Coordinates of C-alpha atoms in Angstrom, one line a residue:
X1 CA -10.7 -22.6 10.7
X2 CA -9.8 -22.1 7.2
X3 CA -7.1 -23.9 5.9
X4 CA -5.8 -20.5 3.8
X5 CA -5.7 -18.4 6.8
X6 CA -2.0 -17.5 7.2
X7 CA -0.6 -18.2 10.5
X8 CA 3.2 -17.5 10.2
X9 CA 5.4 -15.4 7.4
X10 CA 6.8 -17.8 5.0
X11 CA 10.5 -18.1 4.5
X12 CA 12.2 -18.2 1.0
X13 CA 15.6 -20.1 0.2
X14 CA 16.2 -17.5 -2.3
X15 CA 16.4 -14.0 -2.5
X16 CA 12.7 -12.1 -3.2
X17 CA 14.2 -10.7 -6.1
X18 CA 15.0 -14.2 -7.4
X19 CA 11.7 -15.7 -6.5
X20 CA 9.7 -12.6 -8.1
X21 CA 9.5 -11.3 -11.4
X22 CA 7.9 -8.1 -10.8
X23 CA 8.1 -5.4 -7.5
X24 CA 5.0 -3.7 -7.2
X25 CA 6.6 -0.9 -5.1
X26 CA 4.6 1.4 -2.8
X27 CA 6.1 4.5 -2.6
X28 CA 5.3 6.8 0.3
X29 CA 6.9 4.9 3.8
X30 CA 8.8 2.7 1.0
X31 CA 11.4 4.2 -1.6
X32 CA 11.1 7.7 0.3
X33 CA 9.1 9.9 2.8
X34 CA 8.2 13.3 1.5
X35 CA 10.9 14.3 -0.5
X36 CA 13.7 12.1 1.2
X37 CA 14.7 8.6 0.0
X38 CA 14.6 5.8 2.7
X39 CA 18.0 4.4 3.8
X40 CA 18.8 1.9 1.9
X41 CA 16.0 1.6 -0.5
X42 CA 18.3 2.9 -3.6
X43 CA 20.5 0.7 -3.4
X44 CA 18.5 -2.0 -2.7
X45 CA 16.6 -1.6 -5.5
X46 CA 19.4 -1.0 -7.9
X47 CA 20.8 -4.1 -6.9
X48 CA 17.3 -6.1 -7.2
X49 CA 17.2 -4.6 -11.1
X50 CA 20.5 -5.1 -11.9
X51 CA 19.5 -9.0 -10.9
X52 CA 17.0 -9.0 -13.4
X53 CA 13.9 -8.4 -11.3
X54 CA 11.1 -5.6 -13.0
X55 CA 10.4 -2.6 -10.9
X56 CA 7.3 -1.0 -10.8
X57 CA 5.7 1.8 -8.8
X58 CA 1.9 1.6 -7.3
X59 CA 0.6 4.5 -5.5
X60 CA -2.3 5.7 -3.8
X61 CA -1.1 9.3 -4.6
X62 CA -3.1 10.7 -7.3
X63 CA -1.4 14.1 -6.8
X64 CA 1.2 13.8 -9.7
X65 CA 1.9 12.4 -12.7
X66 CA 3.5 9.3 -13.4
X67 CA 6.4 11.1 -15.0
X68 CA 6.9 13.5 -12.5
X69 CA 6.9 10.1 -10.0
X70 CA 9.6 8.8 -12.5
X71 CA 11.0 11.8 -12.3
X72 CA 11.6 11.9 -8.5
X73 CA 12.8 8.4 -8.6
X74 CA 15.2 8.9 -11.3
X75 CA 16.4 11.8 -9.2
X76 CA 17.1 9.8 -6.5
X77 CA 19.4 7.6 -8.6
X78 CA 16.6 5.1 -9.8
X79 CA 16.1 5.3 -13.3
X80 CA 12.5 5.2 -13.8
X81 CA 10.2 5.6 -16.7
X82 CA 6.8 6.6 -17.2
X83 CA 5.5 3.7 -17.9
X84 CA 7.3 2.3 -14.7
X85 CA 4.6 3.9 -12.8
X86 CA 1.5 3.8 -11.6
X87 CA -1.3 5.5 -9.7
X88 CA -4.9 5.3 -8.2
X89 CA -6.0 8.3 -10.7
X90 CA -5.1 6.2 -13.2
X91 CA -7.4 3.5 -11.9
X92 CA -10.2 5.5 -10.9
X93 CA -10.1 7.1 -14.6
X94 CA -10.3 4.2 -15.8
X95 CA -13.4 2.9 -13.3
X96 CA -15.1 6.1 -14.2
X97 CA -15.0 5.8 -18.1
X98 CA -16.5 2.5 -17.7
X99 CA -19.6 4.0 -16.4
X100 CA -20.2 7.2 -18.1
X101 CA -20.5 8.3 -21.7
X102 CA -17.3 8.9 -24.1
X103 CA -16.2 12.6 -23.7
X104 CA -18.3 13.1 -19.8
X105 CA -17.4 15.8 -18.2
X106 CA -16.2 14.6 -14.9
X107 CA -16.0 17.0 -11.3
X108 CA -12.3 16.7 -10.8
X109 CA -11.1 17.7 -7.1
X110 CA -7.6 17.0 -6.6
X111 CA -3.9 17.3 -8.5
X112 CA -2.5 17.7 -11.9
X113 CA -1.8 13.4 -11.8
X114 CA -6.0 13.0 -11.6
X115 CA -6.3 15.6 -14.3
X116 CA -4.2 13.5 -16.9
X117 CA -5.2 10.3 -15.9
X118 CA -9.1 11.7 -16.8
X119 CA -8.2 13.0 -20.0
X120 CA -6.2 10.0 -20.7
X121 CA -9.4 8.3 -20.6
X122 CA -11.1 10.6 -23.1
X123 CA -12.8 12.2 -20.3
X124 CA -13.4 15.7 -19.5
X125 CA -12.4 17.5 -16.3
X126 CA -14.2 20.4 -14.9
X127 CA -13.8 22.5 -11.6
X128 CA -17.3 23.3 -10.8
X129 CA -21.0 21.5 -9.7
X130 CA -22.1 23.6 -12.3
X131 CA -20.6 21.9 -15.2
X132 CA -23.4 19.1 -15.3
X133 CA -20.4 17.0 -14.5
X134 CA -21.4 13.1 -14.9
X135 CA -19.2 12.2 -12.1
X136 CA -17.6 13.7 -9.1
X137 CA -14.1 12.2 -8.0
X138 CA -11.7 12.7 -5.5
X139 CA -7.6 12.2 -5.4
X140 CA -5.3 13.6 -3.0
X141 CA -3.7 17.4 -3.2
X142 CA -2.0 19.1 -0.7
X143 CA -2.7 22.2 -2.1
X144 CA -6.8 21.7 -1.8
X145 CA -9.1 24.1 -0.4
X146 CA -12.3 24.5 1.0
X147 CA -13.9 25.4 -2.2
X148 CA -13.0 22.5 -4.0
X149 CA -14.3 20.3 -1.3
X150 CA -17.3 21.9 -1.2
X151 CA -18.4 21.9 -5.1
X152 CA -17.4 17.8 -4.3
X153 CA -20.1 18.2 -1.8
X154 CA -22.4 20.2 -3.7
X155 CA -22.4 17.7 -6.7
X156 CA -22.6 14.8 -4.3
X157 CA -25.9 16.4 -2.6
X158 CA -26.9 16.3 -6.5
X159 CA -26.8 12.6 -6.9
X160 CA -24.0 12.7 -9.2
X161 CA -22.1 9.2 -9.0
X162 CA -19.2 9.8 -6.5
X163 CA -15.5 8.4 -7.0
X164 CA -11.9 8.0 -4.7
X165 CA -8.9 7.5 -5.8
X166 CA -8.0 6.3 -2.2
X167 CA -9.3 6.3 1.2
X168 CA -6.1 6.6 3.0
X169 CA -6.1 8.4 5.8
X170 CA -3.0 9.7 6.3
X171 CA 0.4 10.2 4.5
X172 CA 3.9 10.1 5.2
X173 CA 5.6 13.2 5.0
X174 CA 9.0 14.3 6.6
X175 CA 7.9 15.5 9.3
X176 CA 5.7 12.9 10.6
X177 CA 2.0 11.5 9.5
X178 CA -0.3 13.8 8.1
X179 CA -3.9 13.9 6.8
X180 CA -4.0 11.6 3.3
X181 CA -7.0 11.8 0.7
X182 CA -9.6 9.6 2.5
X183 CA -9.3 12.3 5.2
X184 CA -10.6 14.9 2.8
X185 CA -12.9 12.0 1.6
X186 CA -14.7 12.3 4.7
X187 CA -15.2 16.1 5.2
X188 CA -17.3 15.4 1.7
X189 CA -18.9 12.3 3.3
X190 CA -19.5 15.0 6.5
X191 CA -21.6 17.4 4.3
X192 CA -22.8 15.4 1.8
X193 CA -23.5 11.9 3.3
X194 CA -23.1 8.8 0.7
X195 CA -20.0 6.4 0.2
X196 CA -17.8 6.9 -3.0
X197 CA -16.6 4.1 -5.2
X198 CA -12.5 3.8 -4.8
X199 CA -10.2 2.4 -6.7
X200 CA -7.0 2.9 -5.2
X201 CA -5.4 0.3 -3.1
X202 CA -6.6 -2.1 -1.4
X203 CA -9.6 -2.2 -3.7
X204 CA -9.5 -4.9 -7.4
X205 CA -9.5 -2.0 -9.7
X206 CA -6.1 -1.0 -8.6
X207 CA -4.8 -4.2 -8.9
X208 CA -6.4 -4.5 -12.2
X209 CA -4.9 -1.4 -13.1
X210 CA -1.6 -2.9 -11.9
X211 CA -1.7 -5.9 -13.8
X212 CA -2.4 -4.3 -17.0
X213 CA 0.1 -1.9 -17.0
X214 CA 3.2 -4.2 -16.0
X215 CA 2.0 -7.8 -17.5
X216 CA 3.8 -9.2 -14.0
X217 CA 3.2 -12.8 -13.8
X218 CA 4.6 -13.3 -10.7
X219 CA 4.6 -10.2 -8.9
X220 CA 5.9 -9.1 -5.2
X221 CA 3.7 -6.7 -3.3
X222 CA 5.9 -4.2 -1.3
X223 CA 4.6 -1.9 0.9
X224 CA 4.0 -0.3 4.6
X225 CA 0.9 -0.3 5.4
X226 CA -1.3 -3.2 6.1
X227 CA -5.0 -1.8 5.3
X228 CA -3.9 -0.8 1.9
X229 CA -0.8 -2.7 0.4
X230 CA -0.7 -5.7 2.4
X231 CA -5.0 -6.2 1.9
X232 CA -4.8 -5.7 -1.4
X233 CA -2.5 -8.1 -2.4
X234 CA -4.8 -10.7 -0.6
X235 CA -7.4 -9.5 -2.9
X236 CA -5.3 -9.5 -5.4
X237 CA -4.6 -13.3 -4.5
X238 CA -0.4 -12.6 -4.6
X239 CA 2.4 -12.6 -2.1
X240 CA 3.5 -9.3 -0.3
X241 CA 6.4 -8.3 1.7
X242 CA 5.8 -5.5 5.0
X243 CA 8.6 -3.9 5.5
X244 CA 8.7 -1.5 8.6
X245 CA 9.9 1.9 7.3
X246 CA 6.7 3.8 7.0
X247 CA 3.5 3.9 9.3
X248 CA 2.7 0.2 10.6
X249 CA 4.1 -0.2 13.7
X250 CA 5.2 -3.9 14.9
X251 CA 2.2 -3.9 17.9
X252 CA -0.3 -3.2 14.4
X253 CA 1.6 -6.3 12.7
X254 CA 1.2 -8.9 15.9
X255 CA -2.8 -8.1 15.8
X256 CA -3.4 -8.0 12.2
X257 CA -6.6 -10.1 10.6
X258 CA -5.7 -12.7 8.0
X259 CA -6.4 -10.2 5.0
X260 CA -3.5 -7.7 6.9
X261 CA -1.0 -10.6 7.5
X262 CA 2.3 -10.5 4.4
X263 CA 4.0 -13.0 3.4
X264 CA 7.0 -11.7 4.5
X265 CA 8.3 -8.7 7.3
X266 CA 11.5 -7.2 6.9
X267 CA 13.3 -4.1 8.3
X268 CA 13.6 -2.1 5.0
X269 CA 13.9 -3.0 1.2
X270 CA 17.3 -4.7 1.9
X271 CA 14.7 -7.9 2.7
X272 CA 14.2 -8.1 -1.0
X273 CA 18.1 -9.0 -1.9
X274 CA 18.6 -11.8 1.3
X275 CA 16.7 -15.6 1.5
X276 CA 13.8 -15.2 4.3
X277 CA 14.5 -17.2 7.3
X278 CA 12.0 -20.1 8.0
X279 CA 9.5 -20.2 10.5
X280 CA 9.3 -23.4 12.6
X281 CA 7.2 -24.9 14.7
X282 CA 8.5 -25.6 18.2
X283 CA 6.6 -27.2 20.8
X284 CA 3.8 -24.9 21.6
X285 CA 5.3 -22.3 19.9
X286 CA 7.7 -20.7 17.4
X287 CA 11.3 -20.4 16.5
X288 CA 13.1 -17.7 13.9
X289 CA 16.4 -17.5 14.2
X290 CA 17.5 -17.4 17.6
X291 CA 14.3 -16.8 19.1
X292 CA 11.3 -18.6 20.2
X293 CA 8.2 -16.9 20.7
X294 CA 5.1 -18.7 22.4
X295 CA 1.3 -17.8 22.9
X296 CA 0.3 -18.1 26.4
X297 CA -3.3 -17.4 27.6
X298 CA -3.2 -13.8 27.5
X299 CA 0.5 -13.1 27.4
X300 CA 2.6 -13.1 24.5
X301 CA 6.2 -14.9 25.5
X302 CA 10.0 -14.9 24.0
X303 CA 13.3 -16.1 24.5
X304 CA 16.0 -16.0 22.9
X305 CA 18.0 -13.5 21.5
X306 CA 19.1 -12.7 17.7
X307 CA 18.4 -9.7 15.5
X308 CA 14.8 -7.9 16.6
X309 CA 13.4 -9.1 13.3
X310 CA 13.8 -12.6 13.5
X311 CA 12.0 -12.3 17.1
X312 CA 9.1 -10.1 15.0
X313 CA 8.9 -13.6 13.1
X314 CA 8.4 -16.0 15.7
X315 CA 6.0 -13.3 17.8
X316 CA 3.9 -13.3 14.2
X317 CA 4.1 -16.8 14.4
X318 CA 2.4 -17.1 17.4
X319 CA 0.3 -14.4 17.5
X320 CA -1.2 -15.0 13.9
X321 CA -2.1 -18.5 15.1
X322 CA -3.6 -18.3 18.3
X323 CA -5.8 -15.2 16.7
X324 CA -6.8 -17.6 14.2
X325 CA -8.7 -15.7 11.4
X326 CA -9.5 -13.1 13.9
X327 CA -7.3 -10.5 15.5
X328 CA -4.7 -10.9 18.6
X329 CA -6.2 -8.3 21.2
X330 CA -3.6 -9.5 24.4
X331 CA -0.7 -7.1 25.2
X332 CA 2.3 -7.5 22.8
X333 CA 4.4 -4.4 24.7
X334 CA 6.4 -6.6 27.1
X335 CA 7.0 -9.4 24.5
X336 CA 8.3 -6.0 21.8
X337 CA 10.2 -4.8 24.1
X338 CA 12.0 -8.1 25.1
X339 CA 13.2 -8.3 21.5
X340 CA 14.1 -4.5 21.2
X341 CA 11.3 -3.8 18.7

């Protein structure tokens, strides 16, 4: 098995946002959810910045602007910049005006955030197929119709190179989950067939994108999902920390593959101002805080009893390592429930 495979979270004697020099903040599921800050994440993050730590915002949401981001966030009591922020349209711009001539006209089907980003790039954005675009590219817009997916699918049938901001497939909103930009990726992949380049999150250009806006040098990945955040800080070869206010679900955490397990799993963004607990090595099985959690055969066991994090911990612990650099496929609901997670 290789040695790199992670097979527990890690602990931390001081606080993340001692450890780190740079948050690389996820926003949907982490500082808010639609239009709503997450409890707690304001004045987490205050604190976090007020202790010296850099914050900075990385989305796949290639809807808005950066400053209307910063905006929101400075809203919510965060003062946020600009430059403080930034997105997958930036990072697919930027992918795209490596490959086509200065001044292309590019097939832009999403929000006002993709159209900057292109022209940032010294690209032109246009609305139909027949523009002769050079390239075709998706971001997210809740606003989108039918007709703009279709001239996406009508340039795609045309063999014009194809581009994603993001493939997520859903998005946080107040009111629940709800379809995200790699849903209305498909419906073009439906009609058109073909596979688009992306460059959001989880994929290197966002990370690239990442890096050369902020200059982190040792950055913190913090976000809630595990395909997207989590994954690309693997492939971005830098620690991350889960925390559980958006859509993964502690079941999704036990039987995550090695390029879906954190560094770290916390409640919410308070996890960034606290040392991580250790997790130890007990026996057979695993011990955080007051629990002990054990792979058995097919059943996941615990005992114990402490705060249902810590028991998340120790179940990770022992899930992680009897999956090995696959996933854990047994039943985690009893062993969940035992610790009132």
């Amino acid at each position: 098995m290789d040695e790199q495979v992670r097979r527990r979270p890690e602990g931390s004697r001081h606080a993340l946002s001692e450890a780190y020099d740079t948050a690389l903040l996820d926003l949907d599921g982490v500082v808010y959810a639609g239009g709503q800050a997450i409890e707690h994440a304001v004045e987490s993050l205050t604190r976090a910045r007020k202790g010296g730590m850099h914050l900075a915002y990385v989305t796949n949401n290639a809807a808005r602007t950066p400053q209307a981001v910063a905006d929101q966030l400075s809203g919510f009591g965060l003062p946020t910049g600009a430059d403080d922020v930034i997105t997958s349209a930036q990072a697919v711009a930027r992918l795209i005006s490596e490959q086509v001539p200065a001044g292309a006209r590019v097939l832009a089907v999403g929000g006002e955030g993709l159209w900057v980003a292109l022209r940032e790039r010294g690209l032109v954005p246009v609305r139909s197929a027949d523009d002769d675009p050079a390239a075709v590219v998706q971001g997210y817009d809740p606003t989108l119709g039918w007709e703009r997916l279709a001239e996406a699918a009508y340039a795609v049938q045309r063999g014009v190179p194809w581009f994603a901001s993001n493939t997520d497939l859903t998005i946080p909103k107040e009111r629940g989950i709800a379809p995200g930009n790699g849903a209305l990726v498909e419906v073009v992949r439906i009609a058109a067939g073909g596979t688009p380049q992306v460059a959001g999150k989880p994929q290197p250009p966002m990370h690239r994108e990442t890096v050369l806006r902020t200059g982190a040098r040792r950055p913190l990945v913090i976000g809630d999902r595990l395909d997207t955040d989590i994954e690309g800080a693997c492939n971005g070869e830098v620690d991350s920390l889960l925390v559980l206010t958006g859509v993964t679900t502690p079941a999704e955490l036990l039987a995550a593959p090695p390029q879906h397990r954190p560094a770290y799993v916390d409640e919410d963004l308070r996890g960034l101002l606290a040392p991580q607990p250790e997790v130890t090595a007990d026996g057979d099985g695993f011990r955080c805080g007051g629990w002990r959690a054990v792979a058995d055969g097919d059943a996941l066991l615990v005992e114990g009893e402490g705060t249902p994090v810590d028991g998340l911990r120790a179940l990770c612990a022992a899930a992680w390592t009897a999956a090995g650099d696959g996933s854990y496929g047994a039943d985690t609901g009893p062993a969940l429930a035992r610790i009132g997670s």
